[in-house]
Short mmCIF file of C-alpha atoms in Angstrom, two decimals:
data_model
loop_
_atom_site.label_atom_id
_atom_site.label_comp_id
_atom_site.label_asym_id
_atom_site.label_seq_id
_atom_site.Cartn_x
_atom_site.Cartn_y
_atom_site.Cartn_z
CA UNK U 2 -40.50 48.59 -19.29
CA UNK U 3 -37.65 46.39 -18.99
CA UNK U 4 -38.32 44.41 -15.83
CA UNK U 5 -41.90 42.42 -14.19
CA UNK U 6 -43.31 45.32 -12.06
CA UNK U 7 -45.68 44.45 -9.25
CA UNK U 8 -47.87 47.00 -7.85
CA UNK U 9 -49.96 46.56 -4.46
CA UNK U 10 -53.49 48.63 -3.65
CA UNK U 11 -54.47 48.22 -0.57
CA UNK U 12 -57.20 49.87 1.78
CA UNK U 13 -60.72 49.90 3.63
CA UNK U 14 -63.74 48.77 1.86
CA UNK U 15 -65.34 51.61 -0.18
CA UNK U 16 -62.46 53.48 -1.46
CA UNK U 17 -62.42 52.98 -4.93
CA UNK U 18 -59.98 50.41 -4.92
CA UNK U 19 -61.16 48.02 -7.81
CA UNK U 20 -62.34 51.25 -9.94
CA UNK U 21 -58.85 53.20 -9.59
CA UNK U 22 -57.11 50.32 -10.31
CA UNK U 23 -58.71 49.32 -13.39
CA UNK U 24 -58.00 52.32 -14.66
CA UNK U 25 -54.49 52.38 -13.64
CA UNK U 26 -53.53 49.04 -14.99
CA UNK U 27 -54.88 49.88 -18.26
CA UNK U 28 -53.01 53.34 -18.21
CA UNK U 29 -49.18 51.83 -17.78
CA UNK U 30 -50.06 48.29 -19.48
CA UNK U 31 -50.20 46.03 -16.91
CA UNK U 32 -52.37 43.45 -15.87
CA UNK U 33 -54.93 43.92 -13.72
CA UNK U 34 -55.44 41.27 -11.28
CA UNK U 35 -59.20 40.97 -10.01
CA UNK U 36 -58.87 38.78 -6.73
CA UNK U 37 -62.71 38.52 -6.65
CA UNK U 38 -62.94 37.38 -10.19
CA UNK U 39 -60.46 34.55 -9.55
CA UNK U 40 -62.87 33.49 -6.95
CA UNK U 41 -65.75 33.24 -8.92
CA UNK U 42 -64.06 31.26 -11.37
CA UNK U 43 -63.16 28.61 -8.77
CA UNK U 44 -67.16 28.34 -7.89
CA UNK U 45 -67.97 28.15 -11.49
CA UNK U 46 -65.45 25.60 -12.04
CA UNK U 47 -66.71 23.65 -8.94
CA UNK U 48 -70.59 23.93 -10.03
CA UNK U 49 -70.01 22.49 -13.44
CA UNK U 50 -68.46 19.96 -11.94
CA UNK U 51 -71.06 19.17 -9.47
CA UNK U 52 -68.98 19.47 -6.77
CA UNK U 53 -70.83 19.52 -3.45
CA UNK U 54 -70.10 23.09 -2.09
CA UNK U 55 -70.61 22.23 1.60
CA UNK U 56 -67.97 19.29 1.68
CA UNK U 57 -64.66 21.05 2.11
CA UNK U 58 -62.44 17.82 1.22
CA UNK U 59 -64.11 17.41 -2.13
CA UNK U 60 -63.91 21.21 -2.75
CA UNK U 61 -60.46 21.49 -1.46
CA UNK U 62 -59.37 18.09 -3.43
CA UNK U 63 -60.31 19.63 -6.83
CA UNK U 64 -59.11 23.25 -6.33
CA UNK U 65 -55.52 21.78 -6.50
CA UNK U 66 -56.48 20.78 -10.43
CA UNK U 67 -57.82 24.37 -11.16
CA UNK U 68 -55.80 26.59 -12.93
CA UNK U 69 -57.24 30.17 -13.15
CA UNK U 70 -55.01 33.29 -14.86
CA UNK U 71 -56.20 36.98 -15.84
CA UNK U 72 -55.13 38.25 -19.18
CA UNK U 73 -56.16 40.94 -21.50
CA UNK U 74 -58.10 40.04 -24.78
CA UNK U 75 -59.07 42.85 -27.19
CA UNK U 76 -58.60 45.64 -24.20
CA UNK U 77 -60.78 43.04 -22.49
CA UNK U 78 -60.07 41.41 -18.86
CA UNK U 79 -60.33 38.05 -19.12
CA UNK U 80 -60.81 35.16 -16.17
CA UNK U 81 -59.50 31.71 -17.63
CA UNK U 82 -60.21 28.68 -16.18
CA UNK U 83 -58.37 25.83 -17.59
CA UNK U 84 -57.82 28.16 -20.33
CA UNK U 85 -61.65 28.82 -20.91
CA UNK U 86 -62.88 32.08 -21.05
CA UNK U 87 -65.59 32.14 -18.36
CA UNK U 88 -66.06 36.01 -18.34
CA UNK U 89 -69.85 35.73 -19.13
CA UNK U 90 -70.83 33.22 -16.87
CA UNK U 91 -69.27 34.51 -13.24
CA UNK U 92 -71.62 37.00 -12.44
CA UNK U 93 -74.59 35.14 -12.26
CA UNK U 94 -76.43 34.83 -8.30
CA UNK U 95 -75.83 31.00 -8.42
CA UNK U 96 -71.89 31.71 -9.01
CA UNK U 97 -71.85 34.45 -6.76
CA UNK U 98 -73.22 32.08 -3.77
CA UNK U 99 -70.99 29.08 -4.72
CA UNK U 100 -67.99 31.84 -4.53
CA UNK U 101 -68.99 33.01 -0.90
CA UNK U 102 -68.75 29.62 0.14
CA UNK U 103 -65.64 28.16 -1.72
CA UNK U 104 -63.66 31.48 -0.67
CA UNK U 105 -64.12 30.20 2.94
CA UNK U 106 -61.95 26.89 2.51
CA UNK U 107 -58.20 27.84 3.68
CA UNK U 108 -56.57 25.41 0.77
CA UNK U 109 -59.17 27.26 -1.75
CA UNK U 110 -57.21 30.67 -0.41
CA UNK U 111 -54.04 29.18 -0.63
CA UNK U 112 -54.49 28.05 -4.13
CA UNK U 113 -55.50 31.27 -5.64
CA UNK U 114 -52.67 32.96 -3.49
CA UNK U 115 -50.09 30.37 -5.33
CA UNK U 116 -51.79 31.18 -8.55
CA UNK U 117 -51.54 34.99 -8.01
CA UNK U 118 -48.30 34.89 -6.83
CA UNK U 119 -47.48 32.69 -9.96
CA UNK U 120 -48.85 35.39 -12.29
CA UNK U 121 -46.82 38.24 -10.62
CA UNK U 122 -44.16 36.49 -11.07
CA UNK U 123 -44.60 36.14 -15.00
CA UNK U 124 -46.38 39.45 -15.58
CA UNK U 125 -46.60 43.21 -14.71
CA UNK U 126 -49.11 43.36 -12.33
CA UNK U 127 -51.67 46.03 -10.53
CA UNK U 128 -53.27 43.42 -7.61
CA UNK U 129 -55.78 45.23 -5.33
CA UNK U 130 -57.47 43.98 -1.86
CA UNK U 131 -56.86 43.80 2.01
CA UNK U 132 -53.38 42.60 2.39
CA UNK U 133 -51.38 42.53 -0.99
CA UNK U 134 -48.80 44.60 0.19
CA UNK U 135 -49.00 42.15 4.07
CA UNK U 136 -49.32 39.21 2.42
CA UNK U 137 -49.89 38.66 -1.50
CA UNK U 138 -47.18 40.79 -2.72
CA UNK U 139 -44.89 41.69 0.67
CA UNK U 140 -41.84 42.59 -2.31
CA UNK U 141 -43.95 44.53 -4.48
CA UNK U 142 -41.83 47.35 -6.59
CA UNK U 143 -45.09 49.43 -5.36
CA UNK U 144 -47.60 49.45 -2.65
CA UNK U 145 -50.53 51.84 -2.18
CA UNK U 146 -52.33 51.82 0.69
CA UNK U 147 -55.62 54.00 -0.93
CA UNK U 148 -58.23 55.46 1.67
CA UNK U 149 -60.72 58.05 2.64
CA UNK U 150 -62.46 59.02 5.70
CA UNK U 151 -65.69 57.20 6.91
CA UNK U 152 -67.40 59.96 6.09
CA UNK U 153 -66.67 60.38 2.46
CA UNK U 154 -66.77 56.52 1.68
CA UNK U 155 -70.41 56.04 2.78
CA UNK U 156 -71.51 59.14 1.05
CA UNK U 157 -70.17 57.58 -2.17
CA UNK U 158 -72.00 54.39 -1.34
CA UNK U 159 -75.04 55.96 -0.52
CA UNK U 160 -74.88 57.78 -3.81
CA UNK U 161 -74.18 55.04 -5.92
CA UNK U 162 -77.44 53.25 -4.43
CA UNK U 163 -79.54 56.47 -4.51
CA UNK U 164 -78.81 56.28 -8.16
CA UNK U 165 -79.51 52.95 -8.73
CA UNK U 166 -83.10 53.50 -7.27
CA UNK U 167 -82.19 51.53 -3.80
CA UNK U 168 -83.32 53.36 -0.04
CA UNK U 169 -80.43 53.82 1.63
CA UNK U 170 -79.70 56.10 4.94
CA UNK U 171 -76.67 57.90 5.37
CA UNK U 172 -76.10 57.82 8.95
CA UNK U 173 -76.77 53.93 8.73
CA UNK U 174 -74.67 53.42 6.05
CA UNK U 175 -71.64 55.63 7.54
CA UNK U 176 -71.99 53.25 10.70
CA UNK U 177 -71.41 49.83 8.63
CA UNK U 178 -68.41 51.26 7.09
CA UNK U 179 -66.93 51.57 10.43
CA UNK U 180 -67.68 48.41 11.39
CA UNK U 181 -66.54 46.82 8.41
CA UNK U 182 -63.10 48.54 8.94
CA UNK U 183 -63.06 47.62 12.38
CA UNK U 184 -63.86 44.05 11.24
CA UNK U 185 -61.11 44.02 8.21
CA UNK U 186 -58.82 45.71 11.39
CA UNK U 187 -59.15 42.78 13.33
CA UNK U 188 -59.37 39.61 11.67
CA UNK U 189 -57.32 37.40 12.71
CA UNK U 190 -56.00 35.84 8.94
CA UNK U 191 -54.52 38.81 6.82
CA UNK U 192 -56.32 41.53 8.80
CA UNK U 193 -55.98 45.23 6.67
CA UNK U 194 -53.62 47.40 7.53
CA UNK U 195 -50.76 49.59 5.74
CA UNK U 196 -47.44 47.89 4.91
CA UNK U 197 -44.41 49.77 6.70
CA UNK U 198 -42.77 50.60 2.80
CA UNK U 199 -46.74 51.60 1.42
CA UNK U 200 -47.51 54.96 0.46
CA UNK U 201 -50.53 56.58 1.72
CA UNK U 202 -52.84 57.93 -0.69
CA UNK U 203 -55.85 59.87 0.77
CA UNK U 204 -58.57 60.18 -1.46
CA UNK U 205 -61.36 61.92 0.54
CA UNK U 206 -60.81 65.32 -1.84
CA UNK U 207 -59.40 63.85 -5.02
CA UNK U 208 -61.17 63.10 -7.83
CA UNK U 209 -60.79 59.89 -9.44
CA UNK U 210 -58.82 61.22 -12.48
CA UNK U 211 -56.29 63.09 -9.63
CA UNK U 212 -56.12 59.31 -7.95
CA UNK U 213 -55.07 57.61 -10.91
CA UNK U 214 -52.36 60.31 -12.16
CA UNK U 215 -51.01 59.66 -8.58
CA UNK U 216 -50.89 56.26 -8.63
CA UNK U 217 -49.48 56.03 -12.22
CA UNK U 218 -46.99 58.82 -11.78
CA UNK U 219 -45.42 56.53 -8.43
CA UNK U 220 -44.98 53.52 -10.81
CA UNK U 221 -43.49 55.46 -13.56
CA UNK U 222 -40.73 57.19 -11.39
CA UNK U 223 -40.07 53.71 -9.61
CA UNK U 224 -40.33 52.00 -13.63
CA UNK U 225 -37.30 54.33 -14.23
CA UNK U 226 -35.14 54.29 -11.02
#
């Protein structure tokens, strides 16, 4: 690889997104940039701190002294925060809440946005979310835009919480997938949708291994054009 690659996954919540490109990232060697991770980060950063989460000014005063990267340790993804590993401490409930409500502040967005731009920049990066392709990455070397039918993604969520002991309905869950993707649609900042230059990758009756090859074999032929 003789140049920074970029690659953009976009699509609807629910269709293996953050799974695929995992797996993808570690396939060609690039870094895998977890969006939601660099989010938690922030909140941890702010609640050791003792920040207080519902004033925006304070919040949005020391997000511009944060800096949080992604880098691979050992095989391992690792979220640094002021060069701190914080990988065991992010997933906790009191992080997760502190993240819901720092992602809400537009200069928190904007500062991760910098930051993930910044890392593209520097690295060979597989970024996944909403609007990469629209709005993280617009020159990406690669975008995806990965989806399934309705259908398919709430039968994979229902199954996923069927297994994991959790009563879930089908029909019910089929229905908030919908409206989530009507939601995403419509938003006013960033709203989802497939970037003109995006490929569309339809996962509804591919397996997992099939998506990956896909998306792996589009970087590679692009890698040596």
């Amino acid at each position: 690889m003789s140049k920074v690659m970029n690659v953009a996954i976009d699509g609807p919540a629910g269709a293996g997104k953050s799974t695929i490109a995992k797996r993808a990232a570690k396939e060609l060697g690039y870094i895998y940039v977890d969006t939601g991770a660099m989010y938690r980060g922030m909140a941890y950063h702010m609640v050791e701190k003792g920040i207080d989460l519902l004033d925006e000014n304070a919040v949005s005063e020391e997000a511009k002294k944060v800096h949080i990267t992604i880098s691979y340790q050992n095989g391992e993804q690792v979220v640094l925060v002021n060069d701190q590993n914080v990988n065991g401490v992010i997933r906790t409930p009191e992080v997760s809440a502190a993240a819901s409500k720092v992602s809400a502040y537009p200069v928190v967005r904007a500062c991760l946005l910098d930051l993930q731009k910044e890392m593209a920049k520097k690295n060979s990066v597989l970024m996944d979310g909403r609007d990469i392709g629209t709005v993280v990455l617009p020159n990406a070397d690669v975008k995806i835009f990965l989806t399934a039918s309705a259908e398919i993604r709430g039968k994979r969520r229902y199954e996923e919480m069927i297994q994991r002991g959790e009563k879930a309905e089908l029909s019910e869950i089929i229905q908030d997938v919908i409206k989530r993707d009507e939601q995403d649609m419509n938003r006013k900042t960033a709203p989802l949708k497939q970037a003109w230059d995006a490929v569309l990758v339809d996962s509804s009756y591919m397996t997992i291994d099939e998506v990956v090859q896909t998306i792996v074999d589009l970087v590679q032929k692009k890698e040596m054009a």
